[in-house]
Amino acid sequence: MNLQPPTLDTTLESLRTEVTGSVALPGEAGYELATPWNVAVPVNPRAVVAVENAQDIAATVRFAAKHNLRVAVQRTGHGAVSLGNDVLLVHTGKLTECVVDPVSRTAKIGAGLIWQNVIDAAAPHGLAPLTGSSPTVGVAGFLTGAGIGPMVRTYGLSSDHVRSFDIVTGSGELVRVTPDEHAELFWGLRGGKATLGIVTSIDIELMPITHFYGGAVYFDGADAPAVAHAWLDWCADLPEHSSTSIAFLQLPPLPQVPPPLAGRLTFAVRFASLTDEAEAAELISRIRSVATPLIDAVGTLPYAAIAAVHADPVDPMPTHESTALTTDLSHEAVDALLGAAGPGSQSPQTVVELRLLGGALAREPKHRSAFCHRDAAFTLFTIGVLAPPVADAVVPHAQALGRAMAPWTTGRALPNFAPSDDPEQIARTYDEDTAHWLSALANTHDPSGVLAVGQVMRQIR
Ligand SMILES: Cc1cc2nc3c(=O)[nH]c(=O)nc-3n(C[C@H](O)[C@H](O)[C@H](O)COP(=O)(O)OP(=O)(O)OC[C@H]3O[C@@H](n4cnc5c(N)ncnc54)[C@H](O)[C@@H]3O)c2cc1C
């Protein structure tokens, strides 16, 4: 007779009988789903549960509560934070429902979809979802982080256009969340990441967009000072039918990188406009005339080509991100950024980006959310690759860049960029009231703290 108490891994065997999806322990097939897009982040959960439905998530949450474990959620790992062996990782990749209703211009989308799936499903109906810069990002992670897309000035946050969520709370309850049902959760899920629950599906509005005028104009790094200063002036009266960002780029000499952009500092002005072609072309002509572009890839594009605006990296890689929000920027601020990331700066970052905010984003939507930064003027974002020869230089440089820009940054953080489980950074994501209410709601809906892991807003009670 075996009198040994069952080990946790033996007990995890019983979870296999409670879920329709699969449960993978380290070394088993399916555990590799834990590997995040950002491969620099150690994601080493006790087990990976590849859920097939909301009931699987509820069973996982209840199991975790019983065995004093936590539950985290991941789709692509674009926003991964480190996880250890006290965590069960729900992987949502099998939640792939996607139903487009062209009459109401809405879509019901499973939490396992990435934006490209929704773009492809909506396009035949002449419709488009408000994706982020990278269509390989997961819909649920993006929308619970508020979602700042390439058309943010025209439509506001992508999460301003969510109609409802289906979630599993930290108590293991399946809850439908709309502006009228559990309105407090509807407020907090848009910006609160997984603090208040694991999303299983989302109803979103689709926009009647088939084409837009946009893309990017790429300049030699040596032209960055002239173009960046001209861009700042241009931003001042840019109508809200148009959104824009700039990026200092140092792209590697890889086959997918156009040769004029590879292995050198270049400077991109990104543009996405929904006005007519003539007006949009007239607007961007001011930028085009500042210097001779290396590549001019701005024109009328199908919405399906929205990824061309930012041309974000697609393949998994070890990255470090930093982020800040700014007040209005002066030419002095642009000089400070040029000093940190421009020609001669020796910046090791792959991307140093400024996105213009304002427009529709600055207005509160009909249903308020836990996003706290509508008054910010720009987002500042860096991505560096933690690989030789720059691996050791990326983090100190990002910190130095942050210090150089400090006179113009607000000290606040966005929920989506530069993910972190550091309570101080998480607290900087919210104003005091929002932080309080997110924590209070989490305490109500997740009293055992099953979901209190990773990037969630919980204050010590
Ligand atoms: C190259 C790149 C480009 C990006 N571009 C943009 C952009 O233009 N605009 C923007 O706003 N953000 C952008 N981001 C940030 C991105 O939106 C976030 O990292 C987002 O969290 C990624 O979601 P995911 O599901 O793909 O990632 P994951 O790492 O799988 O998830 C990240 C987090 O999202 C939350 N989450 C994921 N799934 C669920 C769920 N089902 N229920 C509840 N919470 C969930 C959890 O907190 C989870 O830890 C970008 C990131 C990268 C790396």
XYZ file of C-alpha atoms and ligand atoms in Angstrom:
514
model
C 0.000 0.000 0.000
C 1.375 3.467 -0.979
C 0.974 5.813 1.987
C 2.791 8.717 0.309
C 0.599 11.814 -0.095
C -0.003 12.578 -3.775
C 2.489 15.045 -5.264
C 1.191 18.107 -7.042
C 2.111 16.622 -10.409
C 0.136 13.481 -9.554
C -2.752 15.697 -8.543
C -2.444 17.560 -11.853
C -3.322 14.255 -13.526
C -6.821 14.776 -12.148
C -7.061 18.127 -13.958
C -6.679 16.190 -17.207
C -9.977 14.456 -16.465
C -11.705 17.761 -15.736
C -10.879 19.611 -18.971
C -11.629 18.899 -22.621
C -8.351 20.480 -23.683
C -4.894 19.171 -22.888
C -2.706 19.580 -19.808
C 1.038 19.491 -20.470
C 3.713 19.246 -17.784
C 7.334 20.267 -18.491
C 8.803 17.941 -21.111
C 5.407 16.836 -22.427
C 4.008 17.681 -25.855
C 2.022 20.890 -25.571
C 4.257 22.459 -22.929
C 6.086 24.333 -25.708
C 2.992 26.573 -26.005
C 4.385 28.381 -22.964
C 7.303 29.689 -25.062
C 6.444 33.346 -25.613
C 6.983 35.539 -28.680
C 9.416 37.478 -26.515
C 11.745 34.552 -25.896
C 13.811 36.584 -23.407
C 11.055 36.170 -20.805
C 11.247 33.004 -18.669
C 7.767 31.470 -18.829
C 8.088 28.215 -16.885
C 4.654 27.361 -15.474
C 3.855 24.161 -13.580
C 1.618 23.122 -16.483
C 0.142 24.485 -19.685
C -3.596 24.012 -20.119
C -4.562 24.346 -23.788
C -8.200 25.136 -23.139
C -10.962 24.342 -25.621
C -13.778 26.290 -23.987
C -14.703 28.559 -21.087
C -15.552 25.571 -18.883
C -11.939 24.393 -19.189
C -10.777 27.756 -17.834
C -13.283 27.614 -14.978
C -12.103 24.089 -14.102
C -8.468 25.260 -14.166
C -9.241 28.238 -11.925
C -11.136 26.078 -9.414
C -8.337 23.496 -9.448
C -5.744 26.215 -8.824
C -7.733 27.664 -5.919
C -7.923 24.215 -4.304
C -4.183 23.599 -4.667
C -2.916 27.083 -3.849
C -1.726 27.764 -7.389
C -2.164 30.832 -9.581
C -3.557 30.996 -13.112
C -2.080 33.170 -15.868
C -3.223 33.482 -19.487
C -1.252 33.658 -22.705
C -1.973 33.598 -26.423
C 1.102 34.768 -28.370
C 3.490 35.901 -25.637
C 3.955 39.354 -27.221
C 3.269 40.719 -23.741
C 4.843 37.942 -21.701
C 5.933 38.395 -18.097
C 7.925 35.787 -16.213
C 5.978 32.912 -14.654
C 7.174 30.143 -12.365
C 6.048 26.763 -11.172
C 3.331 28.057 -8.861
C 1.338 28.963 -11.979
C -0.944 27.092 -14.347
C -0.823 28.763 -17.744
C -4.082 28.889 -19.694
C -3.262 28.946 -23.390
C -6.176 30.304 -25.419
C -5.022 29.300 -28.916
C -7.987 26.958 -29.471
C -10.637 29.621 -28.773
C -10.923 30.544 -32.436
C -14.588 31.427 -32.923
C -14.994 34.266 -35.430
C -18.476 35.305 -36.550
C -18.845 38.490 -38.572
C -22.284 40.109 -38.728
C -22.149 42.490 -41.697
C -25.574 43.960 -40.875
C -24.719 45.156 -37.363
C -21.059 45.599 -38.386
C -19.863 43.554 -35.442
C -17.814 40.426 -34.900
C -17.813 37.872 -32.111
C -14.191 36.874 -31.750
C -12.627 34.129 -29.655
C -9.795 35.088 -27.315
C -7.496 32.738 -29.236
C -7.533 34.806 -32.412
C -4.795 37.124 -33.576
C -5.779 40.314 -35.401
C -4.865 38.936 -38.831
C -7.610 36.291 -38.401
C -10.204 39.013 -37.812
C -8.908 41.214 -40.649
C -9.256 38.253 -43.014
C -12.778 37.397 -41.819
C -14.059 40.986 -41.994
C -12.495 42.037 -45.339
C -14.926 40.148 -47.617
C -17.727 42.238 -46.071
C -15.939 45.536 -46.676
C -15.277 45.805 -42.937
C -12.219 46.014 -40.699
C -11.360 45.564 -37.006
C -9.251 48.202 -35.235
C -6.053 46.185 -35.056
C -2.772 47.305 -33.525
C 0.420 47.909 -35.441
C 1.156 44.183 -35.564
C -1.651 41.873 -36.759
C 0.161 38.910 -35.167
C -0.724 40.210 -31.682
C -3.580 38.453 -29.847
C -6.969 40.189 -29.758
C -7.668 39.653 -26.032
C -4.277 40.808 -24.746
C -4.453 43.856 -27.003
C -8.013 44.881 -26.073
C -7.640 44.318 -22.324
C -4.585 46.601 -22.602
C -6.792 49.286 -24.225
C -5.295 49.019 -27.724
C -3.575 51.884 -29.511
C -3.703 51.145 -33.228
C -2.426 52.875 -36.377
C -5.793 54.722 -36.684
C -6.031 55.720 -33.021
C -6.563 59.422 -33.712
C -9.562 58.690 -35.920
C -11.328 56.060 -33.833
C -9.798 56.311 -30.360
C -8.750 53.190 -28.506
C -9.697 49.881 -30.086
C -11.230 48.906 -26.733
C -13.579 51.912 -27.002
C -15.290 49.792 -29.694
C -15.816 46.626 -27.630
C -19.515 45.760 -27.142
C -19.162 42.902 -24.647
C -16.860 40.294 -23.158
C -17.382 36.744 -21.974
C -15.004 36.005 -19.128
C -14.108 33.544 -16.423
C -13.478 35.296 -13.114
C -10.928 34.316 -10.489
C -13.812 32.641 -8.638
C -14.313 30.354 -11.630
C -17.589 31.950 -12.686
C -18.566 32.423 -16.337
C -19.820 35.978 -16.695
C -21.167 37.961 -19.639
C -19.992 41.559 -19.363
C -21.651 44.455 -21.204
C -22.201 48.152 -20.481
C -25.417 47.066 -18.691
C -24.504 43.702 -17.185
C -21.575 43.869 -14.736
C -20.850 47.404 -15.910
C -18.021 47.656 -13.383
C -16.221 44.742 -15.059
C -16.900 46.263 -18.496
C -15.121 49.380 -17.242
C -12.168 47.488 -15.760
C -11.556 44.902 -18.468
C -10.720 47.666 -20.948
C -7.280 48.619 -19.651
C -7.027 46.283 -16.650
C -5.434 43.375 -18.582
C -6.263 40.056 -16.826
C -6.851 41.670 -13.407
C -10.597 40.971 -13.443
C -10.834 37.755 -15.416
C -9.765 35.631 -18.331
C -11.568 36.668 -21.486
C -12.989 33.864 -23.621
C -14.677 35.904 -26.343
C -15.326 39.515 -27.286
C -17.958 41.328 -29.362
C -16.371 44.200 -31.257
C -17.527 46.843 -33.690
C -16.106 46.677 -37.190
C -15.386 49.758 -39.253
C -16.459 50.265 -42.875
C -12.875 50.488 -44.124
C -11.667 48.676 -47.227
C -8.705 50.922 -48.048
C -6.665 53.650 -46.429
C -3.959 56.002 -47.592
C -0.770 55.303 -45.730
C 2.362 53.276 -45.155
C 5.793 54.645 -44.327
C 8.361 56.969 -45.877
C 11.889 55.830 -45.004
C 14.808 58.268 -44.879
C 18.518 57.901 -44.314
C 19.418 58.318 -40.628
C 21.428 61.423 -41.565
C 18.157 63.106 -42.576
C 16.495 62.313 -39.249
C 17.104 65.756 -37.662
C 15.480 67.688 -40.510
C 12.591 65.250 -40.922
C 11.912 64.854 -37.187
C 11.670 68.615 -36.613
C 9.442 69.039 -39.680
C 7.283 66.155 -38.443
C 6.743 67.815 -35.066
C 5.478 71.006 -36.758
C 3.326 68.924 -39.108
C 1.755 67.072 -36.159
C 0.503 70.334 -34.636
C -2.327 70.720 -37.144
C -2.768 67.180 -38.428
C -6.518 66.506 -38.742
C -7.870 63.556 -36.778
C -8.694 61.581 -39.907
C -4.938 60.943 -39.964
C -2.577 59.202 -37.540
C 1.203 59.169 -37.582
C 4.361 58.067 -35.829
C 8.108 58.285 -36.361
C 10.709 55.616 -35.743
C 14.490 55.463 -35.604
C 15.205 52.021 -37.032
C 18.266 49.805 -37.006
C 17.141 46.722 -38.844
C 19.336 43.676 -39.294
C 20.515 42.490 -42.713
C 17.891 39.741 -43.033
C 16.199 38.575 -46.237
C 12.842 40.120 -45.177
C 14.401 43.569 -44.631
C 14.573 45.739 -47.810
C 18.304 46.249 -48.586
C 18.215 50.085 -48.309
C 17.026 49.715 -44.687
C 19.327 46.901 -43.576
C 22.335 47.271 -41.286
C 22.155 51.044 -40.842
C 20.251 53.779 -39.044
C 17.158 54.833 -40.946
C 14.224 57.016 -40.011
C 10.590 56.274 -40.818
C 7.547 58.516 -40.869
C 4.446 56.351 -40.631
C 1.065 57.573 -41.814
C -2.468 56.163 -41.901
C -5.218 58.396 -43.205
C -8.894 57.881 -43.895
C -9.492 61.048 -45.834
C -9.607 60.985 -49.638
C -6.441 60.195 -51.523
C -5.850 63.714 -52.834
C -6.078 65.360 -49.410
C -3.969 62.646 -47.748
C -1.287 62.893 -50.464
C -1.242 66.661 -50.045
C -0.729 66.250 -46.292
C 2.176 63.810 -46.537
C 3.811 65.831 -49.332
C 5.168 68.169 -46.621
C 7.139 65.265 -45.170
C 8.151 63.840 -48.538
C 9.704 67.144 -49.533
C 12.004 67.493 -46.505
C 14.611 65.029 -47.800
C 14.963 62.366 -50.464
C 13.399 59.136 -49.193
C 15.273 55.844 -49.381
C 11.909 54.156 -49.842
C 8.538 55.840 -50.244
C 5.934 53.196 -49.461
C 2.963 55.488 -48.811
C -0.059 55.156 -51.069
C -3.568 53.729 -51.200
C -3.480 50.311 -49.571
C -6.089 47.681 -48.772
C -6.794 47.507 -45.035
C -5.363 43.983 -45.124
C -1.962 45.658 -45.638
C -2.232 47.688 -42.395
C 0.895 45.919 -41.067
C 2.923 47.887 -43.650
C 2.470 51.104 -41.637
C 4.742 49.982 -38.779
C 6.334 46.887 -40.377
C 6.774 45.352 -36.911
C 8.908 42.234 -36.504
C 6.939 39.023 -36.906
C 9.253 36.222 -35.768
C 9.772 35.488 -32.060
C 12.851 37.185 -30.629
C 14.415 38.171 -27.286
C 13.374 41.765 -26.770
C 13.508 44.502 -24.179
C 10.846 47.210 -24.342
C 10.560 50.547 -22.611
C 7.673 52.958 -22.740
C 6.653 56.415 -21.621
C 3.910 58.924 -22.259
C 4.689 62.534 -22.988
C 3.150 65.933 -22.664
C 3.342 68.247 -25.698
C 6.792 68.051 -27.229
C 8.990 70.990 -28.118
C 11.846 71.132 -30.629
C 14.151 70.861 -27.631
C 12.525 67.496 -26.865
C 13.093 66.352 -30.444
C 16.754 67.350 -30.088
C 16.967 65.308 -26.884
C 15.516 62.286 -28.700
C 17.894 62.790 -31.629
C 20.770 62.911 -29.142
C 19.726 59.571 -27.683
C 18.639 57.729 -30.821
C 19.667 59.751 -33.870
C 22.787 59.823 -36.026
C 25.993 59.452 -33.999
C 24.132 58.369 -30.855
C 25.373 54.740 -30.973
C 21.861 53.711 -29.965
C 21.605 49.901 -29.788
C 17.785 49.921 -30.060
C 16.128 48.296 -33.047
C 13.186 50.707 -32.827
C 12.769 54.031 -31.033
C 9.283 55.273 -31.770
C 7.073 58.283 -31.061
C 3.365 57.977 -31.810
C 1.167 61.047 -32.011
C -1.937 60.655 -29.837
C -4.835 63.110 -29.503
C -7.806 63.280 -31.852
C -10.590 60.835 -30.950
C -8.378 59.208 -28.314
C -8.457 62.387 -26.233
C -12.254 62.228 -25.840
C -13.909 59.972 -23.263
C -15.988 57.339 -25.070
C -19.647 56.694 -24.241
C -18.605 53.997 -21.790
C -15.621 54.987 -19.661
C -12.785 52.515 -19.155
C -9.797 51.904 -16.913
C -7.477 53.570 -19.451
C -6.060 56.673 -17.754
C -3.993 58.536 -20.350
C -6.314 60.328 -22.760
C -4.494 63.606 -22.171
C -1.062 62.315 -23.220
C 0.341 63.866 -26.399
C 2.697 61.100 -27.610
C 3.810 57.596 -26.666
C 7.526 56.896 -26.598
C 8.489 53.268 -27.113
C 11.774 51.419 -27.568
C 12.442 47.849 -28.642
C 15.925 46.405 -28.438
C 17.011 42.888 -29.265
C 18.829 41.161 -26.414
C 21.338 39.404 -28.655
C 24.978 40.054 -29.581
C 26.519 42.438 -30.343
C 24.156 44.863 -28.528
C 22.713 42.569 -25.828
C 24.430 44.303 -22.906
C 23.862 47.820 -24.200
C 20.087 47.720 -24.766
C 18.782 48.088 -21.204
C 21.224 50.788 -19.985
C 20.615 52.743 -23.184
C 16.825 52.529 -22.790
C 17.219 53.856 -19.243
C 19.482 56.685 -20.426
C 16.996 57.560 -23.170
C 14.256 57.663 -20.542
C 16.336 60.075 -18.451
C 17.063 62.278 -21.474
C 13.331 62.534 -22.211
C 12.265 62.914 -18.563
C 11.543 66.658 -18.820
C 8.696 65.807 -21.200
C 7.419 62.453 -19.930
C 4.510 62.082 -17.530
C 5.916 59.286 -15.358
C 2.931 57.144 -16.364
C 2.919 53.815 -18.199
C 0.640 52.234 -20.787
C -1.003 48.889 -20.014
C 0.092 47.368 -23.328
C 3.685 48.388 -23.975
C 6.696 47.125 -21.984
C 4.778 44.507 -19.975
C 5.866 44.082 -16.378
C 4.923 42.346 -13.151
C 6.672 45.057 -11.126
C 3.963 46.480 -8.803
C 5.486 49.964 -9.116
C 5.273 49.977 -12.897
C 1.770 48.502 -12.781
C 0.717 51.232 -10.343
C 2.103 53.849 -12.776
C -0.321 52.502 -15.380
C -3.334 53.818 -13.454
C -4.368 56.916 -11.566
C -5.058 56.449 -7.874
C -8.832 55.967 -8.170
C -8.530 53.517 -11.037
C -5.876 51.502 -9.200
C -8.111 51.422 -6.124
C -11.217 50.294 -8.022
C -9.418 47.662 -10.089
C -7.989 46.196 -6.881
C -11.312 46.346 -5.079
C -13.113 44.628 -7.971
C -10.390 41.988 -8.158
C -10.810 41.321 -4.440
C -14.545 40.841 -4.967
C -14.368 38.628 -8.050
C -11.178 36.779 -7.132
C -11.067 36.669 -3.319
C -8.444 33.895 -3.248
C -6.155 35.802 -5.610
C -6.013 32.974 -8.154
C -5.409 35.461 -10.972
C -3.049 37.622 -8.891
C 0.025 36.892 -10.991
C 1.843 38.750 -13.745
C 0.635 42.147 -14.904
C -2.429 42.575 -12.685
C -3.458 45.487 -10.463
C -3.752 44.221 -6.881
C -3.093 46.421 -3.872
C -2.132 44.853 -0.570
C -5.297 44.757 1.536
C 5.802 43.929 -32.003
C 4.727 44.437 -31.079
C 3.823 45.388 -31.540
C 2.819 45.869 -30.711
N 1.965 46.833 -31.163
C 1.017 47.346 -30.351
C 0.159 48.390 -30.764
O 0.232 48.880 -31.887
N -0.744 48.863 -29.886
C -0.896 48.348 -28.637
O -1.784 48.794 -27.893
N -0.099 47.336 -28.209
C 0.852 46.857 -29.030
N 1.688 45.868 -28.582
C 1.500 45.353 -27.234
C 0.493 44.196 -27.242
O -0.794 44.670 -27.572
C 0.450 43.564 -25.842
O 1.712 43.022 -25.555
C -0.633 42.501 -25.724
O -0.760 42.153 -24.374
C -0.290 41.268 -26.515
O -1.335 40.357 -26.386
P -1.042 38.821 -26.740
O -2.229 38.039 -26.369
O -0.551 38.762 -28.136
O 0.194 38.518 -25.783
P 0.312 37.550 -24.515
O 1.722 37.707 -24.066
O -0.152 36.196 -24.850
O -0.640 38.194 -23.429
C -0.171 39.332 -22.733
C -1.087 39.674 -21.603
O -2.355 40.076 -22.109
C -3.368 39.672 -21.197
N -4.214 38.676 -21.854
C -3.911 37.869 -22.899
N -4.964 37.074 -23.185
C -5.930 37.382 -22.301
C -7.246 36.901 -22.064
N -7.783 35.920 -22.807
N -7.960 37.454 -21.059
C -7.452 38.449 -20.284
N -6.213 38.935 -20.467
C -5.465 38.415 -21.458
C -2.655 39.053 -20.004
O -2.379 40.078 -19.068
C -1.379 38.549 -20.631
O -0.336 38.423 -19.681
C 2.711 45.377 -29.391
C 3.619 44.429 -28.916
C 4.634 43.975 -29.745
C 5.616 42.982 -29.201
